[in-house]
């Protein structure tokens, strides 16, 4: 067996013994046994708590009159779960009829025991854009819920789908999906084992042809509705209760809202509710309300309840008219807000008063609900049927007032995103100036976020709202805010790999820059779109955007803009080189990449930008290694490492050492390659760069295999398996000898 402690080439000098030597750069050579022991001693973070995810709306304590539907859902679920293949149940009914609550009740009563490995939940309305669902984002949330570390969540849909199936392959999971509109949305989220229960407003025939079981949830009939009313209002006269049910068309959401409103007013009776609903005194006067409400609820989508939209509209008019003035104002503001959720901070920023009391009243009337969120602020949303009603009311607001509210919303998110970007990515190159308002002024109390991790969670929780806000700003012609938001959200999109969002917002940013005649901004926006396309594997689209950006470089003053474009073009050249079959063609691509990175390096030296200098030097070295110019790469890396240490750019050191290891391996200096890869592993572990630690351990495994060093290989394989288990992945298969 060839030991890795012997010199594989180049000069060394002894510092401890024949098995411990220092070489050029940062690498420290140790003998094979010591290196194996060193790898075994690398400290990994503790694994996350082994608690199965339990996502989704909580079941209500009061739930009656759905005996048949519960039994049908239970029987279908148990029958499908007993089979060898995963099953699908489709629960269909008008909006607000109680589909989600039916599923929640079934899970609490029986189904949870059948799926011990957890429950995943998503409302596809939060991920739908222009009729299509961002399934990559949904699968990213599922993977994180299954304890896959964010560093291990890939960017593309195909990769996320494959990883989800791999991680969940042995798990008995229950996946709950609300607001399904198309069969492919369901198929993409079915777990390898277990069951998917989807709710929607219309039957999906192709899904039934796949073997899905249909559960139809209709509005309550007279007897069932009366029983429910009398459960909530025990002293109700049966005839009066029946009248309420008739006026609400048996719709559970309408019944619940009307009775909750009455419960808060002990001086009134159920007769008052009947009288007000019969009179219709709180109508909006909008001729399109009834039709729009019916569309929002999905009336006619398979359940045939044509009068439900009118009934629910009347109930909501009555309930909203009966709440306090500041709560009604809050409700109208929620109708104006883009996006799906709101926090007390946002509502305060747009001029709401008595926010806590108003939100409490909306919650008690069942007009609003609390939303699960991993970040700190409490988030609220209107039920989608209620939101449709609130937005119809908002149409009656004066246009000037509506635009003023929207402007406050856009300004709030633009400043908040800028502060979040600063915390997540630190002192990076930005075109926009820092926000005028300090972070503390954006919160009703305390701060929105306090550190990098906190800021990233807040940005991610607001992702759907950001998307809607950027669209609103573009529609209203607030172009500076469009591109400011896009530039700031790179911190979120790049960190959490929301690549589809990056492309969508970036295209709006390009249009905004063109409206403002800002070539510098357009270059930045095109580069962001190109980087997202590059990570999605769409190299042609990325190159097209970069070519358009390059045409504008002569109009931009800051040389760093040239640097970012040339860097991106260099990355594409490297990627194309990796796919070349001919070694000569691959080397030509590597040389092309080197020249592009050299231009980017020169642009950053012209500023000067120390971090940019380190990054582009690292990129130059990558291109040199790809072109098999190993010794040249080592010289560049030594200079980059020195600059990184001098300027405190420690996060770049593991990357530099990984490329150094490849360069030494290319020269045949396996001992130095192992030392450099070990240094990369140490630095990555200390910085909690787990993806880089994974790369270092994989490289060490390959180097040990090449040198036939079985102890080191075994130590690396064991540590790599432990790391991946800690990161939420199944252990890798052992490589063949």
PDB file of C-alpha atoms in Angstrom, residues 407 410-419 421 428 430-437 442 466 470 473 478-491 493 505 508-510 512-513 516 518 521 524-525 528:
ATOM      1  CA  UNK A 407     -47.075  52.555  -1.896  1.00  0.00           C
ATOM      2  CA  UNK A 410     -43.945  48.528  -1.358  1.00  0.00           C
ATOM      3  CA  UNK A 411     -41.763  50.930   0.637  1.00  0.00           C
ATOM      4  CA  UNK A 412     -42.002  48.701   3.722  1.00  0.00           C
ATOM      5  CA  UNK A 413     -40.877  45.631   1.825  1.00  0.00           C
ATOM      6  CA  UNK A 414     -38.158  47.461  -0.115  1.00  0.00           C
ATOM      7  CA  UNK A 415     -36.539  48.720   3.092  1.00  0.00           C
ATOM      8  CA  UNK A 416     -37.019  45.425   4.936  1.00  0.00           C
ATOM      9  CA  UNK A 417     -35.495  43.427   2.072  1.00  0.00           C
ATOM     10  CA  UNK A 418     -32.484  45.763   1.958  1.00  0.00           C
ATOM     11  CA  UNK A 419     -31.856  45.274   5.681  1.00  0.00           C
ATOM     12  CA  UNK A 421     -29.831  41.465   2.389  1.00  0.00           C
ATOM     13  CA  UNK A 428     -21.257  42.886  -0.977  1.00  0.00           C
ATOM     14  CA  UNK A 430     -24.830  46.803  -4.354  1.00  0.00           C
ATOM     15  CA  UNK A 431     -26.092  49.500  -6.691  1.00  0.00           C
ATOM     16  CA  UNK A 432     -28.808  50.845  -4.387  1.00  0.00           C
ATOM     17  CA  UNK A 433     -27.903  53.011  -1.385  1.00  0.00           C
ATOM     18  CA  UNK A 434     -28.653  51.758   2.147  1.00  0.00           C
ATOM     19  CA  UNK A 435     -32.281  52.253   3.251  1.00  0.00           C
ATOM     20  CA  UNK A 436     -33.042  55.557   4.971  1.00  0.00           C
ATOM     21  CA  UNK A 437     -35.232  53.995   7.665  1.00  0.00           C
ATOM     22  CA  UNK A 442     -40.075  48.898  10.447  1.00  0.00           C
ATOM     23  CA  UNK A 466     -42.456  39.674  -2.122  1.00  0.00           C
ATOM     24  CA  UNK A 470     -42.830  43.303  -7.045  1.00  0.00           C
ATOM     25  CA  UNK A 473     -44.745  47.947  -8.009  1.00  0.00           C
ATOM     26  CA  UNK A 478     -42.662  52.381  -9.243  1.00  0.00           C
ATOM     27  CA  UNK A 479     -39.636  51.175 -11.135  1.00  0.00           C
ATOM     28  CA  UNK A 480     -36.902  52.038  -8.661  1.00  0.00           C
ATOM     29  CA  UNK A 481     -38.612  49.964  -5.981  1.00  0.00           C
ATOM     30  CA  UNK A 482     -38.930  47.051  -8.428  1.00  0.00           C
ATOM     31  CA  UNK A 483     -35.216  46.761  -9.057  1.00  0.00           C
ATOM     32  CA  UNK A 484     -34.300  47.586  -5.447  1.00  0.00           C
ATOM     33  CA  UNK A 485     -36.410  44.642  -4.308  1.00  0.00           C
ATOM     34  CA  UNK A 486     -34.917  42.390  -6.974  1.00  0.00           C
ATOM     35  CA  UNK A 487     -31.361  43.308  -6.050  1.00  0.00           C
ATOM     36  CA  UNK A 488     -31.970  42.780  -2.337  1.00  0.00           C
ATOM     37  CA  UNK A 489     -33.791  39.473  -2.787  1.00  0.00           C
ATOM     38  CA  UNK A 490     -30.721  37.879  -4.351  1.00  0.00           C
ATOM     39  CA  UNK A 491     -29.805  37.157  -0.720  1.00  0.00           C
ATOM     40  CA  UNK A 493     -33.085  33.531  -3.930  1.00  0.00           C
ATOM     41  CA  UNK A 505     -38.597  39.005 -10.556  1.00  0.00           C
ATOM     42  CA  UNK A 508     -39.501  42.634 -14.136  1.00  0.00           C
ATOM     43  CA  UNK A 509     -36.311  44.248 -12.860  1.00  0.00           C
ATOM     44  CA  UNK A 510     -34.937  44.414 -16.405  1.00  0.00           C
ATOM     45  CA  UNK A 512     -37.901  48.584 -14.663  1.00  0.00           C
ATOM     46  CA  UNK A 513     -34.279  49.427 -15.461  1.00  0.00           C
ATOM     47  CA  UNK A 516     -35.537  54.362 -15.886  1.00  0.00           C
ATOM     48  CA  UNK A 518     -30.424  52.685 -15.985  1.00  0.00           C
ATOM     49  CA  UNK A 521     -29.248  48.320 -13.101  1.00  0.00           C
ATOM     50  CA  UNK A 524     -27.247  43.711 -12.637  1.00  0.00           C
ATOM     51  CA  UNK A 525     -30.738  42.362 -13.270  1.00  0.00           C
ATOM     52  CA  UNK A 528     -29.100  37.737 -11.692  1.00  0.00           C
TER      53      UNK A 528
END
